[in-house]
Coordinates of C-alpha atoms and ligand atoms in Angstrom, one line a residue:
M1085 CA 5.0 59.4 26.9
T1086 CA 5.5 59.9 23.1
S1087 CA 6.9 57.2 20.9
R1088 CA 10.3 58.6 20.7
G1089 CA 10.4 59.1 24.7
F1090 CA 9.3 55.5 25.1
A1091 CA 12.3 54.4 22.8
L1092 CA 14.8 56.4 24.6
F1093 CA 13.3 55.4 27.9
L1094 CA 13.9 51.8 26.6
L1095 CA 17.7 52.6 25.9
F1096 CA 18.5 54.0 29.4
S1097 CA 16.8 51.4 31.2
A1098 CA 19.0 49.1 29.0
V1099 CA 22.0 50.8 30.1
A1100 CA 21.0 50.7 33.7
R1101 CA 20.2 46.9 33.4
A1102 CA 23.8 46.3 31.9
D1103 CA 25.1 47.1 34.7
E1104 CA 23.8 44.8 37.3
Q1105 CA 25.9 41.8 37.7
D1106 CA 23.9 38.1 38.1
V1107 CA 21.3 37.5 35.5
P1108 CA 18.6 34.8 36.8
E1109 CA 18.3 32.1 34.4
R1110 CA 14.7 32.3 33.4
K1111 CA 13.8 35.7 32.9
S1112 CA 10.6 37.8 32.5
C1113 CA 9.5 39.3 29.3
D1114 CA 10.5 42.8 30.6
E1115 CA 13.8 41.8 31.6
R1116 CA 14.3 39.9 28.1
E1117 CA 13.0 42.9 26.2
L1118 CA 15.6 45.0 28.0
E1119 CA 18.7 42.6 27.5
R1120 CA 17.6 42.7 23.7
N1121 CA 17.6 46.3 23.7
R1122 CA 21.1 46.5 25.3
F1123 CA 22.4 44.1 22.6
Y1124 CA 20.9 46.6 20.0
T1125 CA 21.8 49.6 21.7
D1126 CA 25.6 49.9 20.5
V1127 CA 24.5 48.6 16.8
K1128 CA 24.4 51.8 15.1
T1129 CA 23.4 55.8 15.9
H1130 CA 20.8 56.1 18.5
R1131 CA 18.6 58.3 15.9
E1132 CA 15.3 56.3 16.5
I1133 CA 12.1 55.6 14.2
S1134 CA 8.8 57.2 15.4
L1135 CA 7.3 53.8 15.3
T1136 CA 6.5 52.0 18.6
L1137 CA 5.0 48.5 18.5
S1138 CA 2.9 46.7 20.7
H1139 CA 2.8 43.0 22.2
K1140 CA -0.8 42.3 22.8
L1141 CA 0.0 38.7 21.3
L1142 CA 2.6 38.2 23.5
D1143 CA 0.4 39.0 26.3
A1144 CA -2.3 37.2 25.5
L1145 CA -1.0 34.1 24.2
P1146 CA 0.9 31.2 26.0
L1147 CA 5.0 31.2 25.0
D1148 CA 7.2 28.5 25.0
E1149 CA 9.2 28.0 27.6
V1150 CA 12.4 27.1 26.1
D1151 CA 14.7 29.8 25.3
G1152 CA 17.1 29.9 22.2
R1153 CA 16.6 29.3 18.5
F1154 CA 17.8 25.7 18.4
I1155 CA 15.7 23.6 16.2
R1156 CA 13.1 21.4 18.4
A1157 CA 9.6 20.1 18.8
V1158 CA 7.9 22.7 20.3
K1159 CA 4.9 22.2 22.6
V1160 CA 1.8 24.1 24.6
C1161 CA 2.5 27.3 23.0
V1162 CA 1.4 29.7 20.1
F1163 CA 4.9 31.4 20.0
S1164 CA 8.6 31.0 20.8
Q1165 CA 10.7 34.2 21.2
S1166 CA 13.1 34.5 18.4
Q1167 CA 15.6 37.1 17.6
P1168 CA 16.3 38.2 13.5
T1169 CA 19.8 37.6 12.8
P1170 CA 20.7 40.7 11.0
L1171 CA 21.7 40.3 7.3
K1172 CA 25.6 41.0 6.2
D1173 CA 26.4 44.3 5.2
P1174 CA 26.1 46.3 2.6
L1175 CA 22.4 46.5 2.7
T1176 CA 20.3 48.2 -0.1
L1177 CA 16.7 49.4 0.4
A1178 CA 15.5 48.2 -3.2
A1179 CA 11.9 49.1 -2.7
V1180 CA 9.1 50.6 -0.3
S1181 CA 5.5 50.9 -0.4
Q1182 CA 4.8 54.5 -0.2
D1183 CA 0.7 53.7 0.3
A1184 CA 1.8 51.3 3.3
L1185 CA 4.6 53.3 4.8
R1186 CA 2.0 56.4 5.0
N1187 CA -1.4 54.8 5.6
I1188 CA -0.5 51.7 7.4
L1189 CA 2.4 52.8 9.6
D1190 CA 1.6 56.4 9.7
L1191 CA 5.3 57.2 8.8
N1192 CA 6.8 60.4 6.9
E1193 CA 8.3 58.9 3.6
S1194 CA 11.3 61.1 4.5
V1195 CA 12.1 58.1 7.1
I1196 CA 13.8 55.9 4.5
Q1197 CA 16.6 58.2 4.3
N1198 CA 17.4 57.4 7.8
E1199 CA 19.9 54.0 7.9
E1200 CA 18.2 52.9 11.3
F1201 CA 14.8 52.2 8.8
V1202 CA 17.2 49.9 6.7
L1203 CA 18.0 48.2 9.7
C1204 CA 14.8 47.7 11.1
V1205 CA 13.0 46.8 8.5
S1206 CA 15.8 43.7 7.9
G1207 CA 16.2 42.4 11.3
G1208 CA 19.4 44.5 12.1
K1209 CA 18.0 46.3 14.7
L1210 CA 14.4 46.4 16.6
F1211 CA 11.9 49.0 16.2
P1212 CA 10.6 50.7 19.8
G1213 CA 9.1 48.1 21.8
S1214 CA 9.4 45.1 19.7
I1215 CA 9.7 41.6 21.1
P1216 CA 10.3 39.3 18.3
L1217 CA 8.4 36.3 18.0
A1218 CA 8.2 33.2 15.7
H1219 CA 5.0 31.3 15.5
R1220 CA 4.2 27.6 15.9
Y1221 CA 2.0 26.0 13.5
G1222 CA 1.4 22.9 11.6
G1223 CA -0.7 22.1 8.5
H1224 CA -1.8 19.8 5.8
Q1225 CA 0.7 19.9 3.1
F1226 CA -0.3 18.3 -0.3
G1227 CA -3.1 16.6 1.2
Y1228 CA -1.3 14.8 4.3
W1229 CA -0.7 16.0 7.8
S1230 CA 2.8 17.5 8.3
E1231 CA 3.1 17.9 11.9
Q1232 CA 5.0 21.3 13.4
L1233 CA 5.9 23.8 10.9
G1234 CA 5.6 27.2 12.0
D1235 CA 7.9 30.2 10.9
G1236 CA 11.0 29.0 10.2
R1237 CA 12.5 32.0 8.9
A1238 CA 10.0 34.7 9.3
H1239 CA 9.9 36.8 12.7
L1240 CA 6.6 38.8 14.1
L1241 CA 7.9 42.2 15.5
G1242 CA 4.9 43.1 17.3
E1243 CA 1.7 45.2 16.6
Y1244 CA 1.2 48.8 15.5
T1245 CA -2.5 50.6 15.7
N1246 CA -2.2 53.3 13.5
R1247 CA -3.9 56.5 13.6
K1248 CA -7.2 54.9 12.0
G1249 CA -7.4 53.0 14.7
E1250 CA -6.6 49.6 12.9
R1251 CA -4.3 47.2 14.2
W1252 CA -1.6 45.6 11.8
E1253 CA 1.1 43.1 12.8
L1254 CA 4.6 43.4 11.5
Q1255 CA 6.8 40.7 10.5
L1256 CA 10.4 40.4 8.4
K1257 CA 10.5 37.2 5.9
G1258 CA 13.8 36.0 5.6
S1259 CA 15.2 37.4 8.8
G1260 CA 17.2 33.9 10.0
K1261 CA 16.4 30.9 11.6
T1262 CA 14.1 30.1 14.6
P1263 CA 13.5 27.0 16.5
Y1264 CA 11.1 25.9 13.7
S1265 CA 13.6 26.1 10.9
R1266 CA 13.7 22.3 10.4
S1267 CA 16.6 22.1 7.5
G1268 CA 15.8 25.6 6.3
D1269 CA 19.0 28.4 6.5
G1270 CA 16.7 31.0 7.6
R1271 CA 17.1 33.2 4.9
A1272 CA 15.1 34.3 1.4
V1273 CA 16.7 35.1 -1.6
I1274 CA 16.4 38.2 -3.9
R1275 CA 14.6 36.4 -6.3
S1276 CA 11.4 35.1 -4.3
S1277 CA 11.4 38.2 -2.3
V1278 CA 11.0 40.6 -4.8
R1279 CA 7.9 38.1 -6.2
E1280 CA 6.4 38.4 -3.0
F1281 CA 6.7 42.5 -2.5
L1282 CA 5.4 43.1 -5.9
C1283 CA 2.7 40.7 -5.7
S1284 CA 1.3 41.5 -2.4
E1285 CA 1.0 44.9 -3.3
A1286 CA -0.4 44.5 -6.7
M1287 CA -3.1 42.0 -5.3
H1288 CA -3.8 44.8 -3.0
F1289 CA -4.4 47.4 -6.0
L1290 CA -6.4 44.9 -7.7
G1291 CA -8.8 45.0 -4.6
V1292 CA -8.2 41.5 -3.2
P1293 CA -8.0 41.2 0.2
T1294 CA -4.0 40.1 0.9
S1295 CA -1.2 41.0 3.3
R1296 CA 0.7 43.9 2.4
A1297 CA 4.4 44.8 1.9
L1298 CA 6.0 47.6 3.3
S1299 CA 9.8 47.2 2.2
L1300 CA 12.4 44.9 0.3
V1301 CA 16.0 44.9 1.5
V1302 CA 18.8 43.1 -0.4
S1303 CA 22.4 42.2 1.3
E1304 CA 25.7 40.7 0.0
E1305 CA 25.0 37.9 2.3
P1306 CA 25.6 34.3 0.0
V1307 CA 22.3 32.0 0.4
W1308 CA 22.7 28.9 -1.5
R1309 CA 19.9 27.3 -3.3
D1310 CA 18.9 24.7 -5.5
R1311 CA 16.7 26.6 -7.7
F1312 CA 15.1 23.7 -9.6
Y1313 CA 15.9 20.8 -7.2
D1314 CA 18.3 19.3 -9.7
G1315 CA 21.2 19.3 -7.8
N1316 CA 22.6 22.3 -9.5
V1317 CA 23.6 24.7 -6.2
I1318 CA 24.3 28.4 -7.1
K1319 CA 25.3 31.4 -4.8
E1320 CA 22.5 33.7 -4.5
R1321 CA 21.8 36.9 -2.2
G1322 CA 19.8 37.1 1.1
A1323 CA 16.8 39.5 1.1
V1324 CA 14.5 40.5 3.5
V1325 CA 10.7 41.9 3.3
L1326 CA 8.7 43.7 5.8
R1327 CA 5.3 41.8 5.4
L1328 CA 2.1 43.4 7.1
A1329 CA -1.3 41.7 8.1
R1330 CA -4.1 42.2 10.3
S1331 CA -3.3 38.9 11.2
W1332 CA -1.0 36.3 10.8
F1333 CA -2.8 33.3 12.0
R1334 CA -3.3 30.3 9.9
I1335 CA -5.5 27.3 9.6
G1336 CA -2.5 25.1 10.6
S1337 CA -2.3 27.7 13.6
L1338 CA -5.4 25.9 15.3
E1339 CA -4.6 22.2 13.7
I1340 CA -1.3 21.8 15.3
L1341 CA -3.3 22.5 18.8
T1342 CA -6.0 20.2 18.2
R1343 CA -3.4 17.2 16.7
S1344 CA -1.1 17.7 19.8
G1345 CA -4.3 17.8 22.5
E1346 CA -3.6 21.0 23.7
F1347 CA -7.2 22.0 23.8
D1348 CA -6.7 24.5 26.5
V1349 CA -4.2 26.6 24.2
L1350 CA -6.7 25.8 21.2
R1351 CA -9.7 27.4 23.0
T1352 CA -7.5 30.6 24.2
L1353 CA -6.3 31.2 20.6
S1354 CA -9.7 30.6 19.2
D1355 CA -11.0 32.8 21.5
F1356 CA -8.4 35.3 21.2
V1357 CA -8.9 35.3 17.2
I1358 CA -12.7 35.9 17.5
K1359 CA -12.5 38.8 20.0
E1360 CA -9.6 40.4 17.8
H1361 CA -10.5 40.0 14.4
F1362 CA -14.4 38.9 14.5
K1363 CA -15.8 41.7 16.6
S1364 CA -19.2 41.2 15.7
I1365 CA -19.2 37.8 17.5
A1366 CA -20.2 38.3 21.2
T1367 CA -17.8 36.7 23.6
N1368 CA -20.7 35.2 25.5
N1369 CA -22.4 34.0 22.5
P1370 CA -22.4 30.1 23.2
D1371 CA -22.3 29.2 19.5
K1372 CA -19.4 31.5 18.3
Y1373 CA -17.1 28.8 17.4
A1374 CA -19.7 27.7 15.0
V1375 CA -20.1 31.3 13.8
F1376 CA -16.8 32.2 13.5
F1377 CA -16.3 28.8 11.4
S1378 CA -19.9 30.2 9.3
R1379 CA -17.8 33.5 8.6
V1380 CA -14.3 31.9 7.6
V1381 CA -16.1 29.5 5.1
N1382 CA -18.1 32.2 3.5
E1383 CA -14.9 34.5 3.4
T1384 CA -12.9 32.1 1.9
A1385 CA -15.3 31.0 -0.7
H1386 CA -15.4 34.8 -1.7
L1387 CA -11.6 35.4 -1.3
I1388 CA -10.9 32.2 -3.8
A1389 CA -13.4 33.5 -6.3
H1390 CA -11.9 36.6 -6.2
W1391 CA -8.6 35.1 -7.3
M1392 CA -10.4 33.4 -10.1
S1393 CA -11.8 36.8 -11.6
V1394 CA -8.3 38.2 -11.9
G1395 CA -6.5 34.9 -13.0
F1396 CA -4.5 34.0 -9.7
A1397 CA -3.3 31.1 -8.6
H1398 CA -1.5 30.7 -5.4
G1399 CA 0.5 27.7 -6.1
V1400 CA 0.7 26.1 -2.7
C1401 CA -2.8 25.9 -1.0
N1402 CA -1.7 23.9 2.1
T1403 CA -3.6 24.6 5.2
D1404 CA -0.5 26.3 6.6
N1405 CA -0.5 28.8 3.9
F1406 CA -4.3 29.9 4.6
S1407 CA -5.5 32.7 6.6
L1408 CA -8.0 32.7 9.2
L1409 CA -8.7 36.1 7.9
S1410 CA -8.8 34.8 4.3
I1411 CA -6.6 37.1 3.2
T1412 CA -4.3 36.0 0.5
I1413 CA -0.8 35.2 2.6
D1414 CA 2.5 33.5 1.5
Y1415 CA 3.3 34.3 -2.0
G1416 CA 5.6 31.5 -3.3
P1417 CA 5.2 29.9 -6.5
F1418 CA 1.6 31.9 -7.9
G1419 CA 0.9 32.8 -11.0
F1420 CA -1.3 34.8 -13.2
M1421 CA -2.7 33.0 -15.8
E1422 CA -2.2 34.0 -19.5
S1423 CA -3.8 31.9 -22.0
Y1424 CA -7.0 30.7 -20.4
D1425 CA -6.3 27.0 -19.0
P1426 CA -8.5 25.8 -16.2
N1427 CA -5.6 23.4 -15.4
F1428 CA -3.1 26.1 -15.2
V1429 CA -0.4 25.2 -12.6
P1430 CA 1.9 27.9 -11.8
N1431 CA 4.7 25.6 -9.5
S1432 CA 6.8 23.8 -12.1
S1433 CA 7.1 20.7 -9.9
D1434 CA 3.5 20.0 -9.3
D1435 CA 2.7 17.5 -11.9
E1436 CA -0.4 16.2 -11.1
G1437 CA -1.8 19.6 -10.6
R1438 CA -3.1 19.7 -7.0
Y1439 CA -3.3 23.4 -7.0
S1440 CA -4.0 24.0 -10.6
I1441 CA -6.0 27.4 -10.9
G1442 CA -9.2 25.3 -11.5
A1443 CA -8.6 23.2 -8.1
Q1444 CA -8.5 25.8 -5.9
A1445 CA -12.2 26.2 -4.8
D1446 CA -12.0 22.5 -3.8
V1447 CA -8.8 22.8 -2.2
G1448 CA -10.4 25.6 -0.5
L1449 CA -13.0 23.1 0.8
F1450 CA -10.6 20.8 1.7
N1451 CA -8.8 23.2 3.9
L1452 CA -12.2 24.4 5.5
Q1453 CA -13.0 20.4 6.2
K1454 CA -9.2 20.6 8.1
L1455 CA -10.3 23.6 9.7
L1456 CA -13.4 22.2 11.2
E1457 CA -11.7 19.1 12.6
A1458 CA -9.2 21.8 14.4
L1459 CA -12.4 23.1 16.0
K1460 CA -14.3 20.1 17.0
P1461 CA -13.0 19.8 20.5
L1462 CA -14.7 22.9 21.0
L1463 CA -18.2 22.2 19.5
T1464 CA -21.2 20.4 21.0
S1465 CA -22.4 17.9 18.4
D1466 CA -25.4 19.8 17.5
Q1467 CA -23.2 23.0 16.3
L1468 CA -20.7 20.4 14.6
S1469 CA -23.7 19.2 12.3
Q1470 CA -24.5 23.0 11.8
C1471 CA -20.8 23.7 10.7
Q1472 CA -21.1 20.5 8.5
Q1473 CA -24.1 21.9 7.3
I1474 CA -22.4 25.6 6.3
L1475 CA -19.6 23.7 4.7
R1476 CA -22.3 22.1 2.9
E1477 CA -23.1 25.5 1.4
Y1478 CA -19.5 26.8 0.5
S1479 CA -20.0 25.7 -3.0
Q1480 CA -22.8 27.6 -3.7
T1481 CA -21.5 30.8 -1.7
Y1482 CA -18.5 30.4 -4.1
H1483 CA -20.2 30.0 -7.1
Q1484 CA -22.6 33.1 -6.5
R1485 CA -19.6 35.1 -5.8
F1486 CA -17.7 33.8 -9.3
R1487 CA -21.1 34.8 -10.9
E1488 CA -21.3 38.2 -9.7
L1489 CA -17.5 39.0 -10.3
F1490 CA -17.7 37.8 -13.8
K1491 CA -20.9 39.2 -14.6
A1492 CA -19.1 42.5 -13.7
K1493 CA -16.3 41.7 -16.2
L1494 CA -18.8 41.4 -18.5
G1495 CA -20.3 44.9 -17.9
F1496 CA -23.8 43.3 -16.7
L1497 CA -26.4 45.0 -14.6
G1498 CA -28.8 43.1 -13.0
N1499 CA -29.9 39.5 -13.4
Q1500 CA -30.9 37.4 -16.6
E1501 CA -31.5 33.9 -17.1
N1502 CA -28.6 33.4 -19.7
D1503 CA -26.2 35.2 -17.9
S1504 CA -24.3 32.1 -16.4
Y1505 CA -24.4 30.4 -20.0
L1506 CA -23.0 33.9 -21.2
I1507 CA -19.8 33.4 -18.8
A1508 CA -19.4 29.8 -19.5
F1509 CA -20.0 30.2 -23.3
L1510 CA -16.8 32.7 -23.3
L1511 CA -14.6 30.6 -21.0
K1512 CA -15.3 28.1 -23.4
L1513 CA -13.9 29.9 -26.8
M1514 CA -11.0 31.0 -24.5
E1515 CA -9.8 27.8 -23.6
D1516 CA -10.3 26.6 -27.1
T1517 CA -7.9 29.5 -28.5
G1518 CA -5.9 29.7 -25.5
A1519 CA -6.8 33.5 -25.0
D1520 CA -5.0 35.8 -22.6
F1521 CA -7.4 35.8 -19.9
T1522 CA -6.5 39.1 -18.6
M1523 CA -6.1 41.0 -22.1
T1524 CA -9.3 39.4 -23.4
F1525 CA -11.5 40.7 -20.5
R1526 CA -9.7 44.3 -20.6
Q1527 CA -10.3 44.4 -24.5
L1528 CA -13.8 43.6 -24.2
S1529 CA -13.8 46.3 -22.0
E1530 CA -12.4 48.9 -24.4
V1531 CA -13.8 47.8 -27.6
T1532 CA -16.9 49.6 -28.6
L1533 CA -20.4 48.1 -29.3
S1534 CA -20.1 48.7 -33.0
Q1535 CA -16.8 47.5 -33.8
L1536 CA -18.1 44.1 -32.1
Q1537 CA -21.4 44.3 -34.0
T1538 CA -19.6 44.8 -37.6
G1539 CA -16.5 42.0 -36.4
A1540 CA -14.0 45.1 -37.1
I1541 CA -12.0 44.4 -34.1
P1542 CA -8.8 46.1 -34.1
L1543 CA -5.6 44.1 -34.5
S1544 CA -4.1 46.1 -31.9
M1545 CA -6.5 44.5 -29.4
W1546 CA -4.4 41.4 -29.7
A1547 CA -6.2 39.0 -27.2
L1548 CA -9.8 39.8 -28.5
S1549 CA -8.4 39.6 -32.0
G1550 CA -7.2 35.9 -31.8
L1551 CA -10.4 35.1 -29.9
S1552 CA -12.5 36.2 -32.9
S1553 CA -11.2 33.6 -35.2
H1554 CA -13.2 30.8 -33.0
E1555 CA -16.2 29.7 -35.2
Y1556 CA -18.7 30.1 -32.3
F1557 CA -17.5 33.7 -31.6
R1558 CA -20.2 35.4 -33.5
D1559 CA -22.5 33.5 -32.2
W1560 CA -21.4 34.5 -28.5
V1561 CA -21.3 38.2 -29.4
Q1562 CA -24.8 38.2 -30.7
L1563 CA -25.9 36.6 -27.3
Y1564 CA -23.8 39.3 -25.8
L1565 CA -25.2 42.2 -27.6
K1566 CA -28.6 41.0 -26.9
R1567 CA -27.6 41.0 -23.3
L1568 CA -26.2 44.2 -23.4
S1569 CA -29.0 45.9 -25.2
R1570 CA -32.0 44.6 -22.6
M1571 CA -30.0 46.9 -20.2
K1572 CA -32.4 50.1 -21.2
S1573 CA -30.9 52.9 -19.4
D1574 CA -27.1 51.7 -20.1
S1575 CA -25.0 53.7 -22.7
D1576 CA -21.7 51.9 -24.6
A1577 CA -19.7 54.6 -22.2
A1578 CA -21.0 53.7 -19.2
R1579 CA -20.3 50.1 -20.1
Q1580 CA -16.6 50.4 -20.6
H1581 CA -16.1 52.5 -17.9
R1582 CA -17.6 50.1 -15.7
M1583 CA -15.7 47.1 -17.2
Q1584 CA -12.5 49.0 -17.4
G1585 CA -12.7 49.6 -13.5
V1586 CA -12.7 45.7 -13.0
N1587 CA -10.8 44.3 -15.6
P1588 CA -7.1 45.2 -15.1
R1589 CA -4.7 46.3 -17.8
Y1590 CA -2.0 45.1 -15.9
V1591 CA -1.2 42.0 -13.9
L1592 CA 2.4 40.8 -12.7
R1593 CA 3.0 38.4 -15.5
N1594 CA 5.9 35.6 -14.9
W1595 CA 7.9 37.2 -17.9
M1596 CA 7.6 40.8 -16.1
A1597 CA 8.5 39.6 -12.6
E1598 CA 11.5 37.6 -14.2
S1599 CA 12.8 40.6 -16.0
A1600 CA 12.8 42.7 -13.0
I1601 CA 14.8 40.0 -10.8
R1602 CA 17.3 39.6 -13.4
K1603 CA 17.7 43.5 -12.8
A1604 CA 17.5 43.5 -9.2
E1605 CA 20.2 40.7 -8.9
K1606 CA 22.7 43.2 -10.6
N1607 CA 21.4 46.0 -8.2
D1608 CA 19.2 47.4 -10.6
F1609 CA 15.9 48.0 -8.9
S1610 CA 14.5 50.3 -11.9
E1611 CA 11.8 47.8 -13.3
V1612 CA 10.8 46.9 -9.3
T1613 CA 9.9 50.2 -9.1
L1614 CA 8.5 50.5 -12.4
L1615 CA 6.1 47.2 -11.9
Q1616 CA 5.4 48.6 -8.4
K1617 CA 4.2 51.6 -9.9
T1618 CA 2.4 50.3 -12.6
L1619 CA 0.7 48.0 -10.3
T1620 CA -0.5 50.6 -8.1
E1621 CA -3.0 51.8 -10.6
P1622 CA -3.5 48.6 -12.5
F1623 CA -6.8 49.6 -14.3
V1624 CA -5.6 52.9 -15.9
E1625 CA -3.4 52.8 -18.9
Q1626 CA 0.1 54.0 -18.4
E1627 CA 2.7 55.9 -20.8
E1628 CA 5.5 54.0 -19.3
A1629 CA 3.9 50.6 -18.4
E1630 CA 3.0 50.5 -22.6
K1631 CA 6.2 51.5 -23.4
A1632 CA 7.7 48.5 -21.4
G1633 CA 5.0 46.3 -23.2
Y1634 CA 3.2 45.2 -19.9
S1635 CA 0.2 45.1 -22.1
N1636 CA 1.4 43.3 -25.0
K1637 CA 1.4 39.9 -26.0
P1638 CA 3.9 38.0 -23.9
P1639 CA 7.1 38.0 -25.4
S1640 CA 8.4 34.5 -26.6
W1641 CA 11.0 34.1 -24.1
A1642 CA 8.4 34.1 -21.6
Q1643 CA 7.2 30.5 -22.8
Q1644 CA 10.3 28.8 -21.6
L1645 CA 10.0 30.3 -18.0
R1646 CA 9.7 28.0 -15.2
V1647 CA 9.0 29.5 -11.6
S1648 CA 11.4 28.2 -9.2
C1649 CA 10.1 27.0 -6.2
S1650 CA 13.0 27.0 -4.0
S1651 CA 12.8 30.5 -2.1
Ligands
LIG2986 C1 7.8 64.9 6.1 O1 8.6 65.3 6.4 C2 9.6 66.3 5.7 C3 10.9 66.7 6.7 O2 10.8 66.4 8.0 C4 8.9 67.8 6.2 O3 9.0 68.6 5.3 C5 7.3 67.2 5.6 O4 6.0 68.2 5.5 C6 6.5 66.1 6.1 N1 5.7 65.1 5.0 C7 4.6 65.1 5.9 C8 3.6 64.5 4.7 O5 4.0 65.0 7.0
LIG2987 C1 -19.4 37.1 3.4 O1 -18.3 37.5 2.9 C2 -18.5 38.9 2.3 C3 -16.8 39.2 1.8 O2 -16.2 39.5 2.9 C4 -19.0 39.8 2.8 O3 -18.9 40.9 2.1 C5 -20.3 38.8 3.0 O4 -21.5 40.1 3.9 C6 -20.5 37.8 3.9 N1 -21.7 37.1 3.7 C7 -22.1 36.5 4.8 C8 -23.3 36.3 5.1 O5 -21.6 36.6 5.8
LIG2988 C1 3.7 27.6 2.5 O1 3.7 26.2 1.8 C2 4.9 25.7 1.5 C3 4.8 24.3 1.2 O2 4.0 23.8 2.0 C4 6.0 26.0 2.8 O3 6.9 25.3 2.1 C5 6.0 27.6 3.0 O4 6.9 27.5 3.8 C6 4.6 27.9 3.4 N1 5.0 29.4 3.4 C7 5.0 30.0 4.6 C8 5.6 30.9 4.5 O5 4.6 29.5 5.5
LIG2989 C1 5.5 22.2 -6.0 O1 4.9 20.9 -6.3 C2 5.9 19.9 -5.6 C3 5.1 18.5 -6.6 O2 3.9 18.7 -5.5 C4 5.9 20.1 -4.5 O3 6.9 18.8 -4.1 C5 6.8 21.3 -4.2 O4 6.9 21.3 -2.7 C6 5.9 22.5 -4.5 N1 6.3 23.7 -4.3 C7 6.3 24.4 -3.1 C8 6.9 25.8 -3.4 O5 5.1 24.4 -2.6
LIG2990 C1 -31.2 32.3 -23.5 O1 -31.0 31.0 -24.3 C2 -31.8 30.1 -25.0 C3 -30.9 29.5 -25.8 O2 -29.8 30.0 -26.5 C4 -32.2 30.6 -25.7 O3 -33.4 30.3 -26.5 C5 -33.3 31.9 -24.9 O4 -34.0 32.8 -25.9 C6 -31.9 33.1 -24.4 N1 -32.9 33.9 -23.3 C7 -32.5 35.3 -23.1 C8 -33.4 36.2 -22.2 O5 -31.9 35.5 -23.8

């Protein structure tokens, strides 16, 4: 049956179902699905979007026995069924990722003209086949166990397998209350939604493993927020982002099961994640949980090194914000470091700097220790000590990857004895002078060797020019030039080309996001669009982006900016 046919089938059966009289108390999944479709049938016109979702997660994993979205402690399950709460009209489709639309969901771009689409990506209507779920997880937040957390304002809509055979999970964020909402209202404001939409797409185009964002819908629904936790509550507006990831499971997804002694569910979920997402691990491998752990350790080390190489600080590296697939998820008070500073903290309330950019590798290790604790019931004592050994190698994996990435940023080929020293030396000069992280590396990719040699660095290269005032800059340049000259078959043009391919000219700086947000809050999405377009090709100089000042020294008003933590 075509997807359209399937959707219509659901609609017709929903009508038939509605005629029946006595609905039993406990409903099967199919029955609930039909009922749900009946509810949505008369919302709007019947034009369907040709995107049919499946529910492998629902079929494979235990579901909450209790129905309804009232807030509660949930036991012995991985998901609760939970319907999105539609946002209040009028809705505006503020941004769409054409890449995600076409290359992940196989949709034709004309679909965004369809009002059904806007409803489907904001929770007002369900895609055919969708049975929305809220995920139960726990987590260590700021070092301490936080009990049950869970999707408090997100709904997993189902999975889509695209024409390339990739399976993607669709999730709404800001789509209303679930059993896990605690004291929250289930909504997200425009501000945080613009940031998540822009940054997750930007990270993808920087080449960093990340969740994606399909769309951003803003509404007129009032949402009350105390932006800086200072008692000043203001009215903002609700927005919904449709996010995509191969999987949304987190370290906290396993932790809560171990903490509650639900070892059968722990095994079921771990087996599921391994079977679906770590396909090279044989399901009958007696060491499969240890192998799985080693993969997560390796990939987390790689991910954090990658963050460092683009100056990205996640801001809230709690175990509930760390993906089991080692992709970047949960964009909150993140930031791209401007002046180089290992103590850079993007969350303005994180006074002790637990999640400073320079602490991320250590926090990654802490989180992996928590993952190991969660897996412990599945491991023999031999396997456990094997895993502890793997953890001891994390730091080496991280440093090795860090070195590789920074060598590439400096244009080095091969290994030479002083490479690490050259990297550390440069970072020290940058720290001393507060050099801009992104533009220092970018301008090193654009400057010619003869300019470096003679010290004739153009003033337009503002970051490099500032750095060159350091008393040891000449010393570093001499070592750098010597290192480059040892690559016999290299040319300056080849070096510049290589370096420009890994050192972005544009990243989502806070002031840029803030400027786009101020306009978006007045229903002007032009800068969201410009930023989105710019950050799709962060390594390529673009006329419009230059005109907007995106590679300039940050404006002075940016220095007073604080990233709000309420979202
Ligand atoms: C998208 O749909 C339009 C109108 O239905 C059609 O003209 C166009 O060729 C389609 N584009 C692609 C890439 O399939
Ligand atoms: C570690 O992860 C990286 C990034 O995914 C991958 O390229 C590499 O092959 C992995 N190494 C091992 C030993 O699994
Ligand atoms: C990420 O962590 C923060 C702080 O612990 C938490 O408030 C937030 O809900 C998490 N993000 C998501 C989407 O789970
Ligand atoms: C920022 O840091 C403070 C202090 O550690 C913490 O209470 C707050 O939850 C953090 N913000 C977010 C969004 O996690
Ligand atoms: C490495 O650095 C040391 C100390 O600066 C220097 O003596 C040595 O010649 C360097 N080696 C190379 C291969 O450049």
